[in-house]
Coordinates of C-alpha atoms in Angstrom, one line a residue:
X753 CA 97.7 178.8 3.4
X754 CA 100.3 176.6 4.9
X755 CA 99.4 173.1 6.0
X756 CA 97.6 173.2 9.4
X757 CA 97.5 177.0 9.3
X758 CA 93.8 177.1 10.1
X759 CA 93.5 176.5 13.8
X760 CA 90.3 176.3 15.9
X761 CA 90.9 179.9 16.9
X762 CA 90.7 181.0 13.2
X763 CA 87.3 179.4 12.7
X764 CA 84.2 181.5 13.3
X765 CA 81.1 180.0 14.8
X766 CA 79.1 177.9 12.2
X767 CA 82.0 178.4 9.7
X768 CA 82.5 174.6 9.1
X769 CA 79.5 173.2 7.2
X770 CA 78.8 169.6 6.1
X771 CA 80.3 170.2 2.6
X772 CA 83.6 171.2 4.3
X773 CA 84.0 167.9 6.2
X774 CA 85.4 164.8 4.4
X775 CA 83.1 161.9 4.7
X776 CA 84.2 159.3 7.4
X777 CA 86.6 161.7 9.1
X778 CA 84.5 162.5 12.2
X779 CA 85.6 160.0 14.9
X780 CA 84.1 159.1 18.3
X781 CA 86.7 161.2 20.1
X782 CA 85.8 164.3 17.9
X783 CA 82.3 164.4 19.4
X784 CA 82.0 166.2 22.7
X785 CA 80.6 163.9 25.5
X786 CA 77.2 164.7 26.8
X787 CA 77.8 162.7 30.0
X788 CA 77.7 159.1 31.1
X789 CA 75.1 156.8 29.6
X790 CA 73.7 159.5 27.3
X791 CA 72.8 159.2 23.6
X792 CA 73.1 161.9 20.9
X793 CA 69.7 162.2 19.0
X794 CA 67.7 164.8 17.2
X795 CA 64.5 166.1 18.8
X796 CA 61.1 166.7 17.3
X797 CA 62.2 169.9 15.6
X798 CA 65.4 168.4 14.3
X799 CA 67.8 169.9 16.8
X800 CA 70.6 167.6 18.1
X801 CA 70.6 166.9 21.8
X802 CA 71.9 164.4 24.4
X803 CA 69.4 162.3 26.2
X804 CA 69.6 159.4 28.8
X805 CA 69.9 156.1 27.0
X806 CA 67.4 154.5 29.4
X807 CA 64.6 156.6 27.7
X808 CA 65.3 154.7 24.4
X809 CA 66.1 151.1 25.4
X810 CA 64.9 150.0 28.9
X811 CA 67.2 147.8 30.9
X812 CA 67.0 144.2 30.0
X813 CA 66.2 141.7 32.8
X814 CA 67.3 138.1 32.6
X815 CA 66.3 135.2 34.9
X816 CA 66.6 131.4 34.8
X817 CA 64.4 128.8 36.3
X818 CA 64.6 125.0 36.3
X819 CA 61.9 122.3 36.7
X820 CA 63.1 118.7 37.0
X821 CA 65.4 118.4 34.0
X822 CA 64.4 121.6 32.1
X823 CA 66.1 125.0 32.2
X824 CA 64.1 128.0 31.0
X825 CA 65.4 131.6 30.5
X826 CA 63.1 134.7 30.9
X827 CA 64.2 138.0 29.2
X828 CA 62.1 141.1 29.8
X829 CA 59.3 138.9 31.0
X830 CA 59.3 136.6 28.0
X831 CA 60.2 133.0 28.7
X832 CA 62.0 131.1 26.0
X833 CA 61.8 127.4 25.1
X834 CA 63.2 125.2 27.9
X835 CA 66.3 123.2 27.3
X836 CA 67.3 119.9 29.0
X837 CA 69.8 120.2 31.8
X838 CA 70.8 116.5 31.4
X839 CA 70.9 115.9 27.6
X840 CA 72.1 112.4 27.8
X841 CA 72.4 109.6 30.4
X842 CA 73.9 106.5 29.0
X843 CA 74.8 103.2 30.7
X844 CA 77.7 101.1 29.3
X845 CA 80.2 98.4 30.2
X846 CA 83.9 99.3 30.2
X847 CA 86.7 96.9 29.2
X848 CA 86.4 95.2 32.6
X849 CA 82.7 94.7 32.2
X850 CA 82.0 97.2 34.9
X851 CA 79.0 99.6 34.7
X852 CA 79.6 103.2 33.8
X853 CA 77.0 106.0 33.8
X854 CA 77.8 108.8 31.4
X855 CA 75.7 112.0 32.0
X856 CA 76.2 114.8 29.4
X857 CA 79.4 113.2 28.3
X858 CA 80.9 113.0 31.8
X859 CA 81.5 109.3 32.8
X860 CA 81.0 108.2 36.4
X861 CA 83.3 105.9 38.4
X862 CA 82.9 102.3 37.1
X863 CA 80.8 99.9 39.3
X864 CA 81.6 96.2 39.4
X865 CA 78.2 94.3 39.0
X866 CA 79.6 90.8 39.0
X867 CA 79.2 90.1 42.8
X868 CA 75.5 91.2 42.7
X869 CA 74.8 89.3 39.5
X870 CA 76.5 86.1 40.6
X871 CA 74.7 86.3 44.0
X872 CA 71.2 86.5 42.3
X873 CA 71.9 84.2 39.4
X874 CA 70.2 80.8 39.0
X875 CA 71.7 78.0 36.9
X876 CA 70.1 75.0 35.4
X877 CA 72.0 71.8 34.3
X878 CA 70.7 69.3 31.7
X879 CA 72.0 65.7 32.4
X880 CA 71.3 62.7 30.2
X881 CA 69.6 59.8 31.9
X882 CA 69.1 56.1 30.9
X883 CA 67.6 56.0 27.5
X884 CA 67.7 59.8 27.2
X885 CA 69.8 61.7 24.7
X886 CA 70.2 65.5 24.9
X887 CA 71.6 67.7 22.2
X888 CA 71.7 71.5 22.1
X889 CA 71.9 74.2 19.4
X890 CA 72.9 77.8 20.2
X891 CA 71.6 80.6 18.0
X892 CA 72.6 84.1 19.2
X893 CA 71.9 84.3 22.9
X894 CA 69.5 81.3 22.9
X895 CA 70.4 77.7 23.5
X896 CA 67.8 75.1 22.4
X897 CA 67.9 71.6 24.0
X898 CA 66.4 68.6 22.2
X899 CA 65.6 65.6 24.5
X900 CA 65.0 62.2 22.8
X901 CA 64.0 59.0 24.6
X902 CA 64.7 55.5 23.4
X903 CA 61.3 53.7 23.9
X904 CA 63.1 50.3 24.2
X905 CA 64.3 51.4 27.7
X906 CA 60.8 51.9 28.9
X907 CA 59.1 48.6 30.0
X908 CA 55.3 48.5 30.1
X909 CA 53.2 46.0 32.2
X910 CA 49.9 46.2 30.2
X911 CA 48.5 43.6 27.7
X912 CA 46.4 44.1 24.7
X913 CA 44.0 41.2 24.0
X914 CA 40.7 40.5 22.3
X915 CA 38.4 37.6 21.5
X916 CA 37.5 39.0 18.1
X917 CA 40.8 40.6 17.0
X918 CA 44.1 38.7 16.6
X919 CA 46.7 40.5 18.6
X920 CA 50.4 39.9 17.9
X921 CA 53.0 41.3 20.4
X922 CA 50.4 42.5 22.9
X923 CA 52.3 41.4 26.0
X924 CA 54.2 44.3 27.7
X925 CA 53.3 46.4 24.7
X926 CA 53.8 49.9 26.0
X927 CA 55.7 51.9 23.3
X928 CA 56.3 48.6 21.3
X929 CA 54.9 47.6 17.9
X930 CA 51.5 45.8 18.2
X931 CA 49.7 44.0 15.3
X932 CA 45.9 43.8 15.3
X933 CA 44.0 41.5 12.8
X934 CA 40.2 40.7 12.7
X935 CA 39.5 37.1 13.4
X936 CA 37.5 35.0 11.0
X937 CA 33.7 35.3 11.4
X938 CA 34.2 38.1 13.9
X939 CA 32.2 40.6 12.0
X940 CA 28.5 39.9 12.5
X941 CA 25.4 41.8 11.2
X942 CA 25.3 43.9 14.4
X943 CA 28.9 45.1 13.7
X944 CA 28.0 46.5 10.2
X945 CA 26.8 50.1 9.9
X946 CA 23.9 51.0 7.6
X947 CA 25.1 51.3 3.9
X948 CA 28.5 49.8 4.9
X949 CA 28.2 47.1 2.2
X950 CA 28.6 48.4 -1.4
X951 CA 28.8 46.4 -4.7
X952 CA 32.6 46.1 -4.4
X953 CA 32.1 44.0 -1.2
X954 CA 29.6 41.6 -2.8
X955 CA 30.9 38.5 -4.7
X956 CA 29.4 38.3 -8.2
X957 CA 26.5 35.8 -8.5
X958 CA 26.0 35.3 -4.8
X959 CA 22.7 37.3 -4.3
X960 CA 20.0 34.5 -4.1
X961 CA 16.2 34.9 -4.1
X962 CA 16.0 34.5 -0.4
X963 CA 18.3 37.6 -0.1
X964 CA 15.8 39.8 -1.9
X965 CA 12.9 41.2 0.1
X966 CA 9.4 41.1 -1.4
X967 CA 8.5 44.1 -3.7
X968 CA 12.2 45.1 -3.5
X969 CA 12.6 44.7 -7.3
X970 CA 11.0 47.7 -8.9
X971 CA 10.7 48.5 -12.6
X972 CA 13.8 50.6 -12.4
X973 CA 15.8 47.6 -11.2
X974 CA 14.9 45.6 -14.4
X975 CA 17.2 45.6 -17.4
X976 CA 16.0 47.6 -20.4
X977 CA 14.2 45.9 -23.3
X978 CA 15.6 45.8 -26.8
X979 CA 12.5 46.9 -28.8
X980 CA 9.6 49.3 -28.1
X981 CA 6.4 47.5 -26.8
X982 CA 8.2 44.3 -25.6
X983 CA 6.7 42.4 -22.7
X984 CA 8.2 39.8 -20.3
X985 CA 7.0 36.2 -20.7
X986 CA 7.8 33.1 -18.7
X987 CA 9.4 30.3 -20.7
X988 CA 8.6 27.0 -18.9
X989 CA 11.0 25.1 -21.1
X990 CA 14.0 27.1 -20.1
X991 CA 12.6 28.2 -16.7
X992 CA 13.5 31.8 -17.5
X993 CA 11.8 35.1 -18.3
X994 CA 12.1 36.1 -21.9
X995 CA 11.4 39.3 -23.9
X996 CA 8.7 38.9 -26.6
X997 CA 6.8 41.3 -28.9
X998 CA 3.3 42.1 -27.5
X999 CA 1.8 41.1 -30.9
X1000 CA 3.0 37.6 -30.5
X1001 CA 1.0 37.1 -27.3
X1002 CA -2.1 35.0 -27.9
X1003 CA -5.3 35.7 -25.8
X1004 CA -8.0 33.0 -26.0
X1005 CA -11.6 34.1 -25.8
X1006 CA -13.9 31.1 -25.7
X1007 CA -17.1 32.8 -27.0
X1008 CA -15.6 35.7 -28.8
X1009 CA -17.4 38.2 -26.6
X1010 CA -15.4 40.4 -24.3
X1011 CA -17.3 41.5 -21.3
X1012 CA -19.7 38.7 -20.7
X1013 CA -17.6 36.8 -18.2
X1014 CA -19.1 38.7 -15.1
X1015 CA -21.8 36.4 -13.9
X1016 CA -23.3 38.5 -11.1
X1017 CA -22.6 40.2 -7.8
X1018 CA -22.2 37.8 -4.9
X1019 CA -23.7 40.3 -2.3
X1020 CA -25.2 43.7 -2.1
X1021 CA -21.8 45.4 -2.0
X1022 CA -21.6 45.3 -5.8
X1023 CA -24.3 45.9 -8.6
X1024 CA -24.0 44.3 -12.1
X1025 CA -25.0 46.4 -15.1
X1026 CA -25.1 45.7 -18.9
X1027 CA -26.5 42.8 -20.9
X1028 CA -23.3 40.9 -21.6
X1029 CA -23.1 41.7 -25.3
X1030 CA -20.1 43.0 -27.1
X1031 CA -21.9 46.4 -27.4
X1032 CA -23.0 46.5 -23.7
X1033 CA -20.7 44.3 -21.7
X1034 CA -21.3 43.5 -18.0
X1035 CA -19.8 46.0 -15.5
X1036 CA -19.6 45.9 -11.7
X1037 CA -20.1 49.0 -9.6
X1038 CA -20.2 49.7 -5.9
X1039 CA -23.8 49.8 -4.5
X1040 CA -24.9 52.8 -2.6
X1041 CA -24.1 52.1 1.1
X1042 CA -22.5 48.9 0.0
X1043 CA -19.1 49.6 1.8
X1044 CA -19.5 48.5 5.4
X1045 CA -17.0 47.8 8.1
X1046 CA -16.6 44.3 6.6
X1047 CA -15.2 45.7 3.4
X1048 CA -12.8 48.2 5.0
X1049 CA -9.3 46.9 5.7
X1050 CA -7.5 48.0 8.8
X1051 CA -6.0 51.5 8.5
X1052 CA -7.9 52.0 5.2
X1053 CA -9.6 55.2 6.3
X1054 CA -7.0 58.0 6.6
X1055 CA -7.6 61.6 7.5
X1056 CA -7.9 62.6 3.9
X1057 CA -10.9 60.2 3.5
X1058 CA -12.8 62.0 6.3
X1059 CA -15.3 64.8 5.4
X1060 CA -14.2 68.3 6.3
X1061 CA -15.3 69.8 9.6
X1062 CA -17.4 73.0 9.8
X1063 CA -15.4 75.0 12.4
X1064 CA -11.7 75.4 13.1
X1065 CA -10.5 73.3 16.0
X1066 CA -13.4 70.9 16.0
X1067 CA -13.0 67.4 17.4
X1068 CA -14.7 64.1 16.4
X1069 CA -16.4 62.3 19.3
X1070 CA -18.5 59.1 19.4
X1071 CA -22.1 59.5 20.6
X1072 CA -23.3 56.3 22.1
X1073 CA -26.9 57.5 22.2
X1074 CA -27.2 58.2 18.5
X1075 CA -24.7 55.4 17.6
X1076 CA -22.6 57.8 15.4
X1077 CA -19.6 60.1 15.3
X1078 CA -20.3 63.8 15.7
X1079 CA -18.2 67.0 15.6
X1080 CA -17.8 69.0 18.8
X1081 CA -15.8 72.0 20.0
X1082 CA -12.7 71.3 22.1
X1083 CA -13.9 73.7 24.8
X1084 CA -16.7 71.3 25.7
X1085 CA -14.2 68.6 26.9
X1086 CA -13.3 68.2 30.5
X1087 CA -9.6 68.6 31.5
X1088 CA -7.7 65.7 33.1
X1089 CA -4.3 66.5 34.6
X1090 CA -1.3 64.1 34.2
X1091 CA 1.1 64.1 37.1
X1092 CA 4.7 62.9 37.5
X1093 CA 5.7 61.8 41.0
X1094 CA 8.1 59.6 42.8
X1095 CA 11.2 61.2 41.1
X1096 CA 14.4 59.9 42.6
X1097 CA 18.0 61.3 42.1
X1098 CA 20.5 58.8 40.7
X1099 CA 18.7 56.1 38.9
X1100 CA 15.8 57.7 36.9
X1101 CA 12.6 56.6 38.6
X1102 CA 9.3 58.3 38.2
X1103 CA 5.5 57.5 38.4
X1104 CA 3.2 58.9 35.7
X1105 CA -0.5 59.0 36.7
X1106 CA -3.8 60.5 35.4
X1107 CA -7.4 59.9 36.4
X1108 CA -8.8 57.0 34.5
X1109 CA -5.4 55.3 33.7
X1110 CA -3.2 52.9 35.7
X1111 CA -0.1 54.5 37.3
X1112 CA 3.0 53.7 35.4
X1113 CA 6.5 53.5 37.1
X1114 CA 9.5 54.4 34.8
X1115 CA 12.8 53.0 36.1
X1116 CA 16.0 53.3 34.1
X1117 CA 19.2 51.8 35.4
X1118 CA 22.2 54.1 34.7
X1119 CA 25.4 52.5 33.4
X1120 CA 28.3 52.8 35.8
X1121 CA 32.1 52.5 35.5
X1122 CA 34.1 52.1 38.7
X1123 CA 37.3 50.8 40.3
X1124 CA 35.9 50.3 43.8
X1125 CA 39.0 48.4 45.3
X1126 CA 41.6 50.6 43.4
X1127 CA 43.3 47.5 41.9
X1128 CA 43.3 48.9 38.3
X1129 CA 40.4 46.6 37.3
X1130 CA 37.4 48.6 36.2
X1131 CA 33.8 47.2 36.4
X1132 CA 31.3 48.4 33.8
X1133 CA 27.6 47.9 34.6
X1134 CA 25.3 48.3 31.6
X1135 CA 21.6 49.2 31.6
X1136 CA 20.5 45.6 31.9
X1137 CA 22.8 45.1 34.9
X1138 CA 25.4 43.2 32.9
X1139 CA 28.8 43.7 34.5
X1140 CA 32.0 43.7 32.4
X1141 CA 35.5 44.0 33.8
X1142 CA 38.7 45.3 32.1
X1143 CA 42.3 46.1 33.0
X1144 CA 43.1 49.8 32.6
X1145 CA 46.8 49.6 33.2
X1146 CA 47.7 50.5 29.6
X1147 CA 46.5 54.0 30.2
X1148 CA 49.3 55.5 32.3
X1149 CA 50.7 58.9 33.2
X1150 CA 54.4 59.6 33.3
X1151 CA 54.3 59.4 37.1
X1152 CA 53.0 55.8 36.8
X1153 CA 55.8 54.6 34.6
X1154 CA 58.8 53.3 36.6
X1155 CA 62.3 54.7 35.9
X1156 CA 65.7 53.0 36.3
X1157 CA 67.8 55.7 38.0
X1158 CA 70.9 53.5 38.5
X1159 CA 73.0 55.1 35.7
X1160 CA 71.5 58.7 35.6
X1161 CA 71.5 59.4 39.3
X1162 CA 68.6 61.9 38.9
X1163 CA 67.0 60.7 42.1
X1164 CA 63.9 59.8 40.2
X1165 CA 61.6 56.8 40.8
X1166 CA 59.4 57.4 37.7
X1167 CA 59.5 59.1 34.3
X1168 CA 57.7 62.2 35.6
X1169 CA 60.3 62.8 38.3
X1170 CA 63.1 62.2 35.8
X1171 CA 61.6 64.9 33.5
X1172 CA 61.3 67.4 36.4
X1173 CA 64.9 66.7 37.5
X1174 CA 66.1 67.4 33.9
X1175 CA 64.1 70.7 33.8
X1176 CA 65.4 71.8 37.2
X1177 CA 69.0 71.1 36.7
X1178 CA 69.3 72.2 33.0
X1179 CA 71.4 75.3 32.2
X1180 CA 72.1 77.4 29.1
X1181 CA 74.9 79.6 30.7
X1182 CA 77.8 80.2 28.4
X1183 CA 81.0 82.3 28.6
X1184 CA 81.8 85.0 26.0
X1185 CA 85.4 86.0 25.3
X1186 CA 87.1 88.4 22.8
X1187 CA 90.5 88.4 21.2
X1188 CA 92.2 91.2 19.2
X1189 CA 93.0 89.8 15.7
X1190 CA 94.5 93.0 14.2
X1191 CA 95.0 96.0 16.4
X1192 CA 92.4 98.8 15.7
X1193 CA 91.0 96.6 12.9
X1194 CA 89.4 93.3 13.8
X1195 CA 88.3 91.5 17.0
X1196 CA 87.3 87.8 17.4
X1197 CA 84.2 87.1 19.6
X1198 CA 84.0 83.5 20.9
X1199 CA 81.0 81.7 22.5
X1200 CA 81.8 78.9 25.0
X1201 CA 79.6 76.3 23.3
X1202 CA 79.0 78.0 20.0
X1203 CA 80.9 79.3 17.0
X1204 CA 83.3 82.3 16.7
X1205 CA 82.9 85.4 14.6
X1206 CA 85.2 88.3 13.7
X1207 CA 84.0 91.9 13.9
X1208 CA 85.6 94.7 11.8
X1209 CA 86.0 97.7 14.1
X1210 CA 87.8 100.0 11.6
X1211 CA 86.5 103.5 10.6
X1212 CA 85.0 103.3 7.1
X1213 CA 87.2 106.1 5.7
X1214 CA 90.2 105.4 8.0
X1215 CA 90.1 109.0 9.4
X1216 CA 89.7 109.6 13.1
X1217 CA 89.2 113.4 12.7
X1218 CA 87.0 114.1 9.7
X1219 CA 83.8 113.5 11.8
X1220 CA 84.8 116.3 14.2
X1221 CA 83.4 119.8 13.5
X1222 CA 83.8 123.0 15.5
X1223 CA 81.4 126.0 15.8
X1224 CA 83.1 129.3 15.9
X1225 CA 81.9 132.9 16.1
X1226 CA 83.7 135.8 14.5
X1227 CA 82.0 139.1 15.2
X1228 CA 78.4 138.4 14.3
X1229 CA 79.1 135.5 12.0
X1230 CA 78.7 131.8 13.2
X1231 CA 80.6 129.3 11.1
X1232 CA 81.0 125.4 11.1
X1233 CA 84.4 123.9 10.4
X1234 CA 85.1 120.9 8.0
X1235 CA 82.1 121.8 5.8
X1236 CA 83.2 123.7 2.6
X1237 CA 79.5 124.2 1.5
X1238 CA 78.3 125.7 4.8
X1239 CA 77.6 129.5 4.7
X1240 CA 78.3 131.7 7.7
X1241 CA 75.2 132.7 9.7
X1242 CA 74.8 136.4 10.4
X1243 CA 73.6 136.8 14.0
X1244 CA 73.6 140.6 14.1
X1245 CA 69.8 140.7 14.1
X1246 CA 69.8 138.7 17.4
X1247 CA 71.9 141.2 19.4
X1248 CA 70.4 142.0 22.8
X1249 CA 71.8 143.9 25.8
X1250 CA 71.7 141.4 28.6
X1251 CA 71.8 142.4 32.3
X1252 CA 72.2 139.7 35.0
X1253 CA 70.0 139.3 38.0
X1254 CA 70.3 137.2 41.2
X1255 CA 73.0 134.6 40.7
X1256 CA 73.2 135.3 37.0
X1257 CA 76.2 137.4 35.9
X1258 CA 76.7 139.1 32.5
X1259 CA 80.1 140.3 31.2
X1260 CA 80.5 142.6 28.2
X1261 CA 83.9 142.6 26.4
X1262 CA 83.2 145.9 24.8
X1263 CA 82.8 144.4 21.3
X1264 CA 79.2 143.4 21.6
X1265 CA 80.1 140.0 23.0
X1266 CA 78.3 139.0 26.2
X1267 CA 79.2 136.1 28.6
X1268 CA 76.4 134.9 30.8
X1269 CA 77.4 132.8 33.8
X1270 CA 75.9 131.6 37.1
X1271 CA 76.9 129.6 40.1
X1272 CA 73.9 127.4 39.2
X1273 CA 71.2 128.1 36.7
X1274 CA 68.4 127.0 39.1
X1275 CA 70.3 128.1 42.3
X1276 CA 70.5 124.5 43.4
X1277 CA 73.9 122.8 43.8
X1278 CA 72.6 119.3 44.4
X1279 CA 69.8 118.5 41.9
X1280 CA 72.2 117.6 39.0
X1281 CA 74.7 115.6 41.3
X1282 CA 74.3 111.9 41.7
X1283 CA 74.1 111.6 45.5
X1284 CA 73.9 107.8 45.5
X1285 CA 75.1 105.1 43.0
X1286 CA 74.7 101.6 44.5
X1287 CA 73.3 98.1 44.0
X1288 CA 70.1 97.4 46.1
X1289 CA 68.9 93.8 45.8
X1290 CA 68.9 93.0 42.1
X1291 CA 68.6 96.7 41.0
X1292 CA 71.2 99.4 40.3
X1293 CA 70.0 102.7 41.8
X1294 CA 71.3 106.1 40.6
X1295 CA 69.9 108.9 42.7
X1296 CA 70.1 112.7 42.4
X1297 CA 68.2 115.6 44.1
X1298 CA 65.1 115.0 42.0
X1299 CA 64.6 111.3 41.4
X1300 CA 66.0 107.8 41.5
X1301 CA 66.8 105.8 38.4
X1302 CA 66.4 102.0 38.8
X1303 CA 68.3 99.6 36.5
X1304 CA 67.3 95.9 36.9
X1305 CA 70.3 93.6 36.9
X1306 CA 68.6 90.2 37.5
X1307 CA 68.5 89.4 33.8
X1308 CA 72.1 90.3 33.1
X1309 CA 74.4 87.3 32.7
X1310 CA 78.0 87.6 33.9
X1311 CA 80.1 89.0 31.1
X1312 CA 77.1 89.5 28.9
X1313 CA 76.2 92.7 27.0
X1314 CA 74.0 95.3 28.7
X1315 CA 70.5 95.5 27.2
X1316 CA 68.8 98.8 26.2
X1317 CA 67.8 101.1 29.0
X1318 CA 64.2 100.7 30.0
X1319 CA 61.6 103.5 29.8
X1320 CA 61.8 106.2 32.5
X1321 CA 59.3 105.6 35.3
X1322 CA 56.5 108.0 36.4
X1323 CA 57.7 111.4 37.7
X1324 CA 57.8 112.1 41.4
X1325 CA 55.7 114.3 43.6
X1326 CA 56.8 117.5 41.9
X1327 CA 54.5 116.6 39.0
X1328 CA 54.8 116.9 35.3
X1329 CA 56.1 120.0 33.6
X1330 CA 54.0 121.2 30.7
X1331 CA 54.7 120.3 27.2
X1332 CA 57.4 122.4 25.5
X1333 CA 55.7 125.2 23.6
X1334 CA 56.4 125.9 19.9
X1335 CA 59.0 128.5 19.0
X1336 CA 57.4 131.7 17.9
X1337 CA 58.1 133.4 14.6
X1338 CA 61.1 135.8 14.5
X1339 CA 60.1 139.5 14.9
X1340 CA 60.5 141.9 12.0
X1341 CA 63.7 144.0 11.7
X1342 CA 63.0 147.7 12.4
X1343 CA 63.2 150.3 9.7
X1344 CA 66.6 151.7 8.8
X1345 CA 67.7 155.1 10.1
X1346 CA 67.4 158.3 8.0
X1347 CA 71.1 158.2 6.9
X1348 CA 70.7 154.8 5.2
X1349 CA 72.8 151.6 5.8
X1350 CA 75.4 153.5 7.9
X1351 CA 72.8 155.2 10.1
X1352 CA 71.7 154.1 13.5
X1353 CA 70.0 150.7 13.6
X1354 CA 66.3 150.8 13.8
X1355 CA 64.4 149.5 16.8
X1356 CA 63.9 145.7 16.8
X1357 CA 60.4 144.5 15.9
X1358 CA 58.2 142.7 18.4
X1359 CA 59.4 139.3 19.4
X1360 CA 57.5 136.3 18.1

């Protein structure tokens, strides 16, 4: 057969089988159309037929909603994670120190803040007065002032004096050196505290017999002996006590009988026993009932000498009838009340009375300290009504010390007013300037009353482009430029037929690329637009359709750097939006078609 000799007319029905067709040669235009929006499929028995595509993939619905600053997209009833409408809102100063608000990278018209700042700015001046020296040190944005005062320029009018202490330089002694010395014989016994005198204060050999109290010298106070058994013996020849051996002490016994020297008892208190011999010497013992009131010394009978009672809580009471002491119960005694009357506020006065005793008045005079005539002389009245006066002018406040204002011109009459004038008129305002040292490399920053510093503004790698990267999409592959290690991201599994609704428009370029556009995602043309940008009082106010952003300017110095933006205030009446939900897991890819990789794509799994 010649080439192209077999035409369609030559082919019988069902003459061309699969094995007669070269793989990959059936093109789209070779398939007869089944009508608009229809899909070629096989039915349940395997026959090929055309069906409406809507029966396979329902139409996709897309809608967008916005709440405050969050935009959310809902596809087929499933709402995705919200994204911020305003991703960034930055405040900065331009080269003219004018405020610029940059929202999503778009800068606003610059606003000159200087008139408002200057109008609300307070200044303080520090001026040196007489005898006052002021120095300042600046560290960063802080200026520290040190105020020193020459005490010789402050003249006092008080005097330090004493009858017991020698005072040198006491006249007009305020802030001047004063010397105090204790006068001779000024320290009396009343001035010395207990245990104030130790051995270091006592001159050796000056303690006389009259200085030692009776019974004050105990055995522990005596110097140790030199041999065991020694005794102390008085030596009349040398008028001193000496240590001697006990065996050298001679005891004279006239009759050689020890124990017969007791002649007899002088009264019935004692009884003599024995016969006065060496074997049975005389002894004296107390006779039964021999101790009477005559023999007892005052305070000789203590509680421990009394016989025990018979019942807990008993009292001992004298019985005049029997002429003896007897034990009684406390409950048998009558109760007499003691009363305190005649109490007076101020001086402590009271009367204590009780039946059977004489009323006693207690009157204590309270000490007082007063300056009744306000002349600076205080009167002290002690408990015995002794009055002592003293001059209190040495204790002065700053407002009581006069100040010479001739040279300083602070308008102050005393030290307190001078200090307040210094604090009111002090200032730490300074100007900041900058100078380009090397174009695009270094800038010098100068402080009016401080040091200069040079700042390097160069890019570390001297390239102005290598930090810029672009995202690009080729077919289903997403790539990132300037990153040789980055792999392309296959987005084919994320294909979705998108149909717009409302003000949302979807455009298909026929290659599987869809463009979604809208006149406004939340159908509002005002809520992202700054409707007001103005200075009110000491605040900068930036207003859009949803809220007002306040920026305080009162703390900004003219020409100074803008501080960090403060926290966003509470949301308005529309309330909070809920927290952003977590992104669900990606759905599974459907099973491949019967023809393998080149077959129709399986249905997409359920969305996470």
